[in-house]
Short mmCIF file of N, CA and C in Angstrom, two decimals:
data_model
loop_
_atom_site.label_atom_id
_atom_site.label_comp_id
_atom_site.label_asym_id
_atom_site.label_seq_id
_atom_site.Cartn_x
_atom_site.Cartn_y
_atom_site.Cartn_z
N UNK A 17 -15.87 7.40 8.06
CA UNK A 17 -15.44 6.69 9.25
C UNK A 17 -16.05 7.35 10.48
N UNK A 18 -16.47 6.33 11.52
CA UNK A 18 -17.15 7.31 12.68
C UNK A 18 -15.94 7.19 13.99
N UNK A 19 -16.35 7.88 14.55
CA UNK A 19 -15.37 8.10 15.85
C UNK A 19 -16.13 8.01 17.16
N UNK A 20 -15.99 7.83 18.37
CA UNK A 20 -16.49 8.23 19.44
C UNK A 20 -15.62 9.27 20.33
N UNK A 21 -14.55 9.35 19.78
CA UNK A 21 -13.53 10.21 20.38
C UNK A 21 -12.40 10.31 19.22
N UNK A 22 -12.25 11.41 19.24
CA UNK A 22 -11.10 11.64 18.29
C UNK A 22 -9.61 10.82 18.50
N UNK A 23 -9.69 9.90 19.59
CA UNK A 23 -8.39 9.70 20.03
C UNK A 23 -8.31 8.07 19.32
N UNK A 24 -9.58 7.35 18.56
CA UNK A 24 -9.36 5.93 18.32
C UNK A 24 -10.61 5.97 17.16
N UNK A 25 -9.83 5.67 15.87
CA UNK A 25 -10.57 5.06 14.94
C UNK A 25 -11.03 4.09 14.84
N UNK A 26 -12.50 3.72 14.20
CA UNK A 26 -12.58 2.18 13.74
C UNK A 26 -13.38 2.47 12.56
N UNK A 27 -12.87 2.03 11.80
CA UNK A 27 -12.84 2.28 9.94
C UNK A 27 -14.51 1.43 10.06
N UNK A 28 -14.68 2.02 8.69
CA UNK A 28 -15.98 1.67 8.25
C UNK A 28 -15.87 -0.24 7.85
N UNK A 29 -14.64 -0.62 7.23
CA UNK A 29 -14.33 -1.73 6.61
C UNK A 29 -14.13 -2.79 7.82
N UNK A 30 -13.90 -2.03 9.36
CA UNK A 30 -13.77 -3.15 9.96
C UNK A 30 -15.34 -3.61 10.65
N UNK A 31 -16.17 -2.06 10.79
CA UNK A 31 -17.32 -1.83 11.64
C UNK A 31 -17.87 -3.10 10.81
N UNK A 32 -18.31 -3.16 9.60
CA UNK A 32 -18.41 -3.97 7.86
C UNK A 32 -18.15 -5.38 8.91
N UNK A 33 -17.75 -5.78 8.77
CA UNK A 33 -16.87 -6.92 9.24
C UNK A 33 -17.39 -7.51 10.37
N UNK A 34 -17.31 -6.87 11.21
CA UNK A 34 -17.48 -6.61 12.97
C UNK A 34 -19.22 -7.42 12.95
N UNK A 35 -19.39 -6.90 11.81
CA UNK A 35 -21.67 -6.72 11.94
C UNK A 35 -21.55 -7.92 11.08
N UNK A 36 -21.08 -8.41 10.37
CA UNK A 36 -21.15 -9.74 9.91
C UNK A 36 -20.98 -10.91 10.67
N UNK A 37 -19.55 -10.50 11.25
CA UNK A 37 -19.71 -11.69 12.35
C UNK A 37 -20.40 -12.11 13.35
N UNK A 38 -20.91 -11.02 13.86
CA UNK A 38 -21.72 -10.56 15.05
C UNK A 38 -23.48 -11.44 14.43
N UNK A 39 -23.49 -10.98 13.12
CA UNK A 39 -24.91 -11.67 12.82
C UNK A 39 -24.97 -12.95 12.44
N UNK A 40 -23.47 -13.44 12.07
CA UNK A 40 -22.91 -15.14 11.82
C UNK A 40 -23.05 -15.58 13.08
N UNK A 41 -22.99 -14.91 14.47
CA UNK A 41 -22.79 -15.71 15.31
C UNK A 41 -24.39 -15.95 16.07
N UNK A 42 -25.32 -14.66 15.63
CA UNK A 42 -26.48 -14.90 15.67
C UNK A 42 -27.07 -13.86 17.42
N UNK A 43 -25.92 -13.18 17.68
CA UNK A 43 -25.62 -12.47 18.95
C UNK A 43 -25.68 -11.23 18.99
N UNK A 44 -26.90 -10.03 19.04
CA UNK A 44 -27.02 -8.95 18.27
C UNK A 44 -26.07 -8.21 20.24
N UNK A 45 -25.87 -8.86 20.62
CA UNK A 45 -25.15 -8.00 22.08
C UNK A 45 -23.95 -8.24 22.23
N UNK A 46 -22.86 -8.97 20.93
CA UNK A 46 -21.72 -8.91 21.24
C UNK A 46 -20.96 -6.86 20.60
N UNK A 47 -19.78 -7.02 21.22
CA UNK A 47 -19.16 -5.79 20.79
C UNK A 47 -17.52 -6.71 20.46
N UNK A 48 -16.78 -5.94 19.61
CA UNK A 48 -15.62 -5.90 19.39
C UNK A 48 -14.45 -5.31 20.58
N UNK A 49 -13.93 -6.64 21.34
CA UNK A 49 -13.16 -5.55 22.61
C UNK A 49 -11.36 -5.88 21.96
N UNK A 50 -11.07 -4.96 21.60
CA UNK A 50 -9.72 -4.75 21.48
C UNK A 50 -8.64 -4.15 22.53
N UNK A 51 -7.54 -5.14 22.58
CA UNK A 51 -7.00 -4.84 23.61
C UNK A 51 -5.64 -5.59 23.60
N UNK A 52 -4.48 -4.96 24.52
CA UNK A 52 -3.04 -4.66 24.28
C UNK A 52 -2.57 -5.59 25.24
N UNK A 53 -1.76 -6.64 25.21
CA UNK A 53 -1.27 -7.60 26.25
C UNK A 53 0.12 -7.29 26.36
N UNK A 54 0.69 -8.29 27.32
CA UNK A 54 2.24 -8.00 27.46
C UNK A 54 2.87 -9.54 26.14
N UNK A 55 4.02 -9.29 25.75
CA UNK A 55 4.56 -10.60 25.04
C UNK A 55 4.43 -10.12 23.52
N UNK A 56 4.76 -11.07 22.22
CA UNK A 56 4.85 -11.43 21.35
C UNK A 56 6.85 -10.74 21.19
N UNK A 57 7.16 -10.58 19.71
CA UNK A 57 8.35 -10.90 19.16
C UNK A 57 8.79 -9.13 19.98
N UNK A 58 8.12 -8.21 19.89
CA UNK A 58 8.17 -6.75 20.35
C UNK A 58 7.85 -6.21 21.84
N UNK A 59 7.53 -6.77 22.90
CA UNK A 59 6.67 -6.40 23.63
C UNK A 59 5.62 -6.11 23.96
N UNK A 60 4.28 -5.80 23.05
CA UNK A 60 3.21 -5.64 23.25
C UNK A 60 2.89 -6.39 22.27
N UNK A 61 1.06 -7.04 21.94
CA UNK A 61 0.68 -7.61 21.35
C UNK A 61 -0.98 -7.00 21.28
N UNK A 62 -1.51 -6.76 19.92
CA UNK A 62 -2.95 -6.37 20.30
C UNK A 62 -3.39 -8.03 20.04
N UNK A 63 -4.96 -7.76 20.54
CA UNK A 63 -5.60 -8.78 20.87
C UNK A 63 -7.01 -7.99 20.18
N UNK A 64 -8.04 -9.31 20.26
CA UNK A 64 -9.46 -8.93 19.35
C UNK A 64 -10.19 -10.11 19.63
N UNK A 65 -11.54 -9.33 20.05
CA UNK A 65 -12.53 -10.84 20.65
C UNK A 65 -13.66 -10.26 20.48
N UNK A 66 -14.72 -11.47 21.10
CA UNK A 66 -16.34 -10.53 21.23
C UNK A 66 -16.41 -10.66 22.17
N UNK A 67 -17.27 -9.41 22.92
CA UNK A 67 -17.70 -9.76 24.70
C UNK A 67 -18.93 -9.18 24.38
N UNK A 68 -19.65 -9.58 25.19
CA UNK A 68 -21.19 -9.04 25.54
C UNK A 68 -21.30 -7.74 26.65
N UNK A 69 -20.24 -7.92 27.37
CA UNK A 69 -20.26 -6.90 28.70
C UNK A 69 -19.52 -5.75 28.34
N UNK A 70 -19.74 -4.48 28.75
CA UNK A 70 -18.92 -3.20 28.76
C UNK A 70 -18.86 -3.13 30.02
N UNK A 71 -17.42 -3.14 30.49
CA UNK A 71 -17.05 -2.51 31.80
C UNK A 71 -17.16 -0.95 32.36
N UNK A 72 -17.06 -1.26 33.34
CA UNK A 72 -16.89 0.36 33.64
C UNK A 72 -15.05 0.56 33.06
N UNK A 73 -15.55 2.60 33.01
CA UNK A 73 -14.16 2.70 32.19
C UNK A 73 -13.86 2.00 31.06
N UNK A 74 -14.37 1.62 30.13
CA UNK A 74 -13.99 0.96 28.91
C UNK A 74 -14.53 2.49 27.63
N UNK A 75 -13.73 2.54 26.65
CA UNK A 75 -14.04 3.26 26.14
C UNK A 75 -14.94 2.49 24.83
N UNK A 76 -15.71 3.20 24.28
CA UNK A 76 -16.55 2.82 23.51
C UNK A 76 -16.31 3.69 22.32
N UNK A 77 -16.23 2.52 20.86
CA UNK A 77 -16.62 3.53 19.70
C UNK A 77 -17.30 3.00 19.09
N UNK A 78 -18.62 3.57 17.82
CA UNK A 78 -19.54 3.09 17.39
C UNK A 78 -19.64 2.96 16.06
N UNK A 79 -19.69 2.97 15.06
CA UNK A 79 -19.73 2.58 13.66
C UNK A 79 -20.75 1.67 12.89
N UNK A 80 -21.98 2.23 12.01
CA UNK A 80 -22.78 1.76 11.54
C UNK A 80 -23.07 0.42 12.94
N UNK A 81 -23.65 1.23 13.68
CA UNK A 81 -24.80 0.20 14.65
C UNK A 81 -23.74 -0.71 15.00
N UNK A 82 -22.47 -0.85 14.92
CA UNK A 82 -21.66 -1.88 16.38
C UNK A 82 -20.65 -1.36 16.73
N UNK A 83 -20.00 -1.80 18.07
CA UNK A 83 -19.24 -1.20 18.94
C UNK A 83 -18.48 -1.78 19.23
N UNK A 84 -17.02 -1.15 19.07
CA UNK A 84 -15.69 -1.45 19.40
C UNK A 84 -15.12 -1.32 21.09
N UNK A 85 -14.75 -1.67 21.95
CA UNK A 85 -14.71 -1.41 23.30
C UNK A 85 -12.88 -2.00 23.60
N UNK A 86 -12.40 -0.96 24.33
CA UNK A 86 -11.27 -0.88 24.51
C UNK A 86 -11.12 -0.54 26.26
N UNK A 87 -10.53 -1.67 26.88
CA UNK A 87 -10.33 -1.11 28.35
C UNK A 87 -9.28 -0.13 28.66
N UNK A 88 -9.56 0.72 29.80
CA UNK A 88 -8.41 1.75 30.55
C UNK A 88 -6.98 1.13 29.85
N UNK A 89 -6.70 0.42 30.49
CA UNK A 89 -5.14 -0.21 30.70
C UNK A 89 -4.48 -0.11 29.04
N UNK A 90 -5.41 -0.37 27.94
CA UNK A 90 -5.19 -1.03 26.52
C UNK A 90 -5.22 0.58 26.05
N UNK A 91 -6.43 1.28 26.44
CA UNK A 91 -6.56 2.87 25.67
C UNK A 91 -4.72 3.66 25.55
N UNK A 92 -4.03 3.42 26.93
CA UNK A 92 -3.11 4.56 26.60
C UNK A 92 -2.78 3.91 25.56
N UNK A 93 -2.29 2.68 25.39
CA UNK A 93 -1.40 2.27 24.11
C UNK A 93 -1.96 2.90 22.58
N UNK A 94 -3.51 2.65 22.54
CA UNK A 94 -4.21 2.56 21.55
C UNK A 94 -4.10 4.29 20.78
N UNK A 95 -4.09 5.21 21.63
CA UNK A 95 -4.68 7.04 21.59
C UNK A 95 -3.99 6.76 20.05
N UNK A 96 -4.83 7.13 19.66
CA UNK A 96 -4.40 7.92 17.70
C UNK A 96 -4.42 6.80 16.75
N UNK A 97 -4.85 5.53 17.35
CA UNK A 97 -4.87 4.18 16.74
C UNK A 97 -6.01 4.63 15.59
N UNK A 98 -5.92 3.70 14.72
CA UNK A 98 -7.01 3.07 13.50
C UNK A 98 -7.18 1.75 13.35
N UNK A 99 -7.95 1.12 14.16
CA UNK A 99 -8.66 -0.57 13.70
C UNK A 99 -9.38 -0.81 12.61
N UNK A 100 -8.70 -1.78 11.72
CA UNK A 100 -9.30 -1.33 10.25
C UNK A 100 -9.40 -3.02 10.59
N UNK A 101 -9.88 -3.81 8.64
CA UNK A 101 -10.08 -4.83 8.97
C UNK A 101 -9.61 -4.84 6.92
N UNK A 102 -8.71 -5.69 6.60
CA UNK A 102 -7.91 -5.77 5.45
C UNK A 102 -8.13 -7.35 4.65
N UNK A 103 -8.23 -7.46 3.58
CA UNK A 103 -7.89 -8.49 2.79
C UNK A 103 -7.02 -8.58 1.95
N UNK A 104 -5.93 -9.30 2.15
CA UNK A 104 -5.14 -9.38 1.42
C UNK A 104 -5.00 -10.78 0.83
N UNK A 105 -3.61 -11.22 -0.13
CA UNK A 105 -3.56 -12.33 -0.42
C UNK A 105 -2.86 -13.31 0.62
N UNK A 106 -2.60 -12.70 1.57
CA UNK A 106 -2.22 -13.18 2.79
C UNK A 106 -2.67 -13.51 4.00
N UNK A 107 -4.09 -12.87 3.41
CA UNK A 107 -5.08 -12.98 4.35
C UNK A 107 -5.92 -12.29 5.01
N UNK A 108 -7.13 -12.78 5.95
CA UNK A 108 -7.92 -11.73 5.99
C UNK A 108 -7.75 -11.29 7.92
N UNK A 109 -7.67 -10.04 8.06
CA UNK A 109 -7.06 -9.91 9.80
C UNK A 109 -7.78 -8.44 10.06
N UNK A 110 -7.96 -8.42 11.00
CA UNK A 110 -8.11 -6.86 11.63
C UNK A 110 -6.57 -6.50 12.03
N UNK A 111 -6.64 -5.16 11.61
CA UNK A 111 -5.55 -4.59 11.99
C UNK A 111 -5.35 -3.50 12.61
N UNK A 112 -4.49 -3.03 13.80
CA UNK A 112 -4.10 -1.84 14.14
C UNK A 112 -3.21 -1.03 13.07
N UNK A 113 -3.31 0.37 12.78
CA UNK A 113 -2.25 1.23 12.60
C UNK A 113 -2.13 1.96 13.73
N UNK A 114 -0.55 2.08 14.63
CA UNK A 114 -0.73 2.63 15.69
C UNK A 114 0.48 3.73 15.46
N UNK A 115 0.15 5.26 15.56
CA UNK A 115 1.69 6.16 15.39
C UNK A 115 2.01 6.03 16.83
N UNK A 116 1.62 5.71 17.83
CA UNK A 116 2.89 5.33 19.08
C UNK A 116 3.50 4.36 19.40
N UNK A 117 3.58 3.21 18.00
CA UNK A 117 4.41 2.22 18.03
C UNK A 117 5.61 2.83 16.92
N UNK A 118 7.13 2.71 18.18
CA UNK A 118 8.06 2.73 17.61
C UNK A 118 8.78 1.42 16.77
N UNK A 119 8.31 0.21 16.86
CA UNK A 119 8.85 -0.72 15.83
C UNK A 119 7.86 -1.86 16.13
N UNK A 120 7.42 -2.74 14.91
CA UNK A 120 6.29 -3.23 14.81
C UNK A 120 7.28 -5.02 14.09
N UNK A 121 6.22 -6.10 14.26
CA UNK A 121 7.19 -7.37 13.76
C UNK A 121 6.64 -7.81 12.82
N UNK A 122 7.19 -8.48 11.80
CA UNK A 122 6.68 -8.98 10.74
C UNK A 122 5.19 -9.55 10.92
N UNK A 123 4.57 -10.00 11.78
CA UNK A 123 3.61 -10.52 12.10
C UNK A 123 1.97 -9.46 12.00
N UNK A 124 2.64 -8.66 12.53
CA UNK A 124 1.57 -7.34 12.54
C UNK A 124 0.88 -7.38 13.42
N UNK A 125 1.05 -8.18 14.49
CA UNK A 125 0.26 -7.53 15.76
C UNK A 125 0.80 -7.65 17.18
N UNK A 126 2.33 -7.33 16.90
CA UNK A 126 3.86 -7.02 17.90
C UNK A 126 3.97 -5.86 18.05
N UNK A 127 3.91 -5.18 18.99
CA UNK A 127 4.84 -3.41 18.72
C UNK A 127 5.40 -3.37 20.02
N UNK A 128 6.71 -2.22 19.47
CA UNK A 128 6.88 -1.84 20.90
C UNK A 128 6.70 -0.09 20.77
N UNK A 129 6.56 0.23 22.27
CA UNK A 129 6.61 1.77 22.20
C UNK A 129 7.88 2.71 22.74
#
């Protein structure tokens, strides 16, 4: 697994993932921006998109040639996170594991802290 900072993982299985879509969409300048809103069943909600732009202050992590990008505001939530990317029989999702979420909702992408 690579890191750009010890403070936010992004697993090899999602980087995997990330570079597939990225070459499905035919867009070798999108990045993965993950990021923490207000709302769902818990209070917070992560979120997951492609952007082309890195802001200033956005933190960056890299993994087999693509990049995950997380803004200021989303990082405190995120510190010690792992963005992985899972198949199950339930389906296929990127996922946070976050240890500074104190209770999380059936849904899997609710927490509160």
């Amino acid at each position: 697994m690579a890191e750009a900072t010890p403070s936010i993982t992004f697993t090899d299985n999602a980087a995997k993932k990330v570079k597939q879509l990225i070459e499905d969409e035919g867009n070798q300048n999108l990045n993965l921006r993950v990021y923490v809103t207000g709302g769902g069943c818990s209070g917070f909600q992560y979120g997951f998109d492609f952007d082309e732009n890195i802001q200033d202050g956005d933190t960056q992590v890299e993994n087999s040639g693509v990049k995950m990008v997380i803004d200021p505001m989303s990082l405190q939530y995120l510190l010690g996170a792992e963005v992985d990317y899972k198949e199950s029989l339930e389906g296929s999702m990127f996922v946070v594991v976050n240890p500074n979420a104190t209770t999380t909702c059936g849904c899997g992408s609710s927490f509160s802290i």
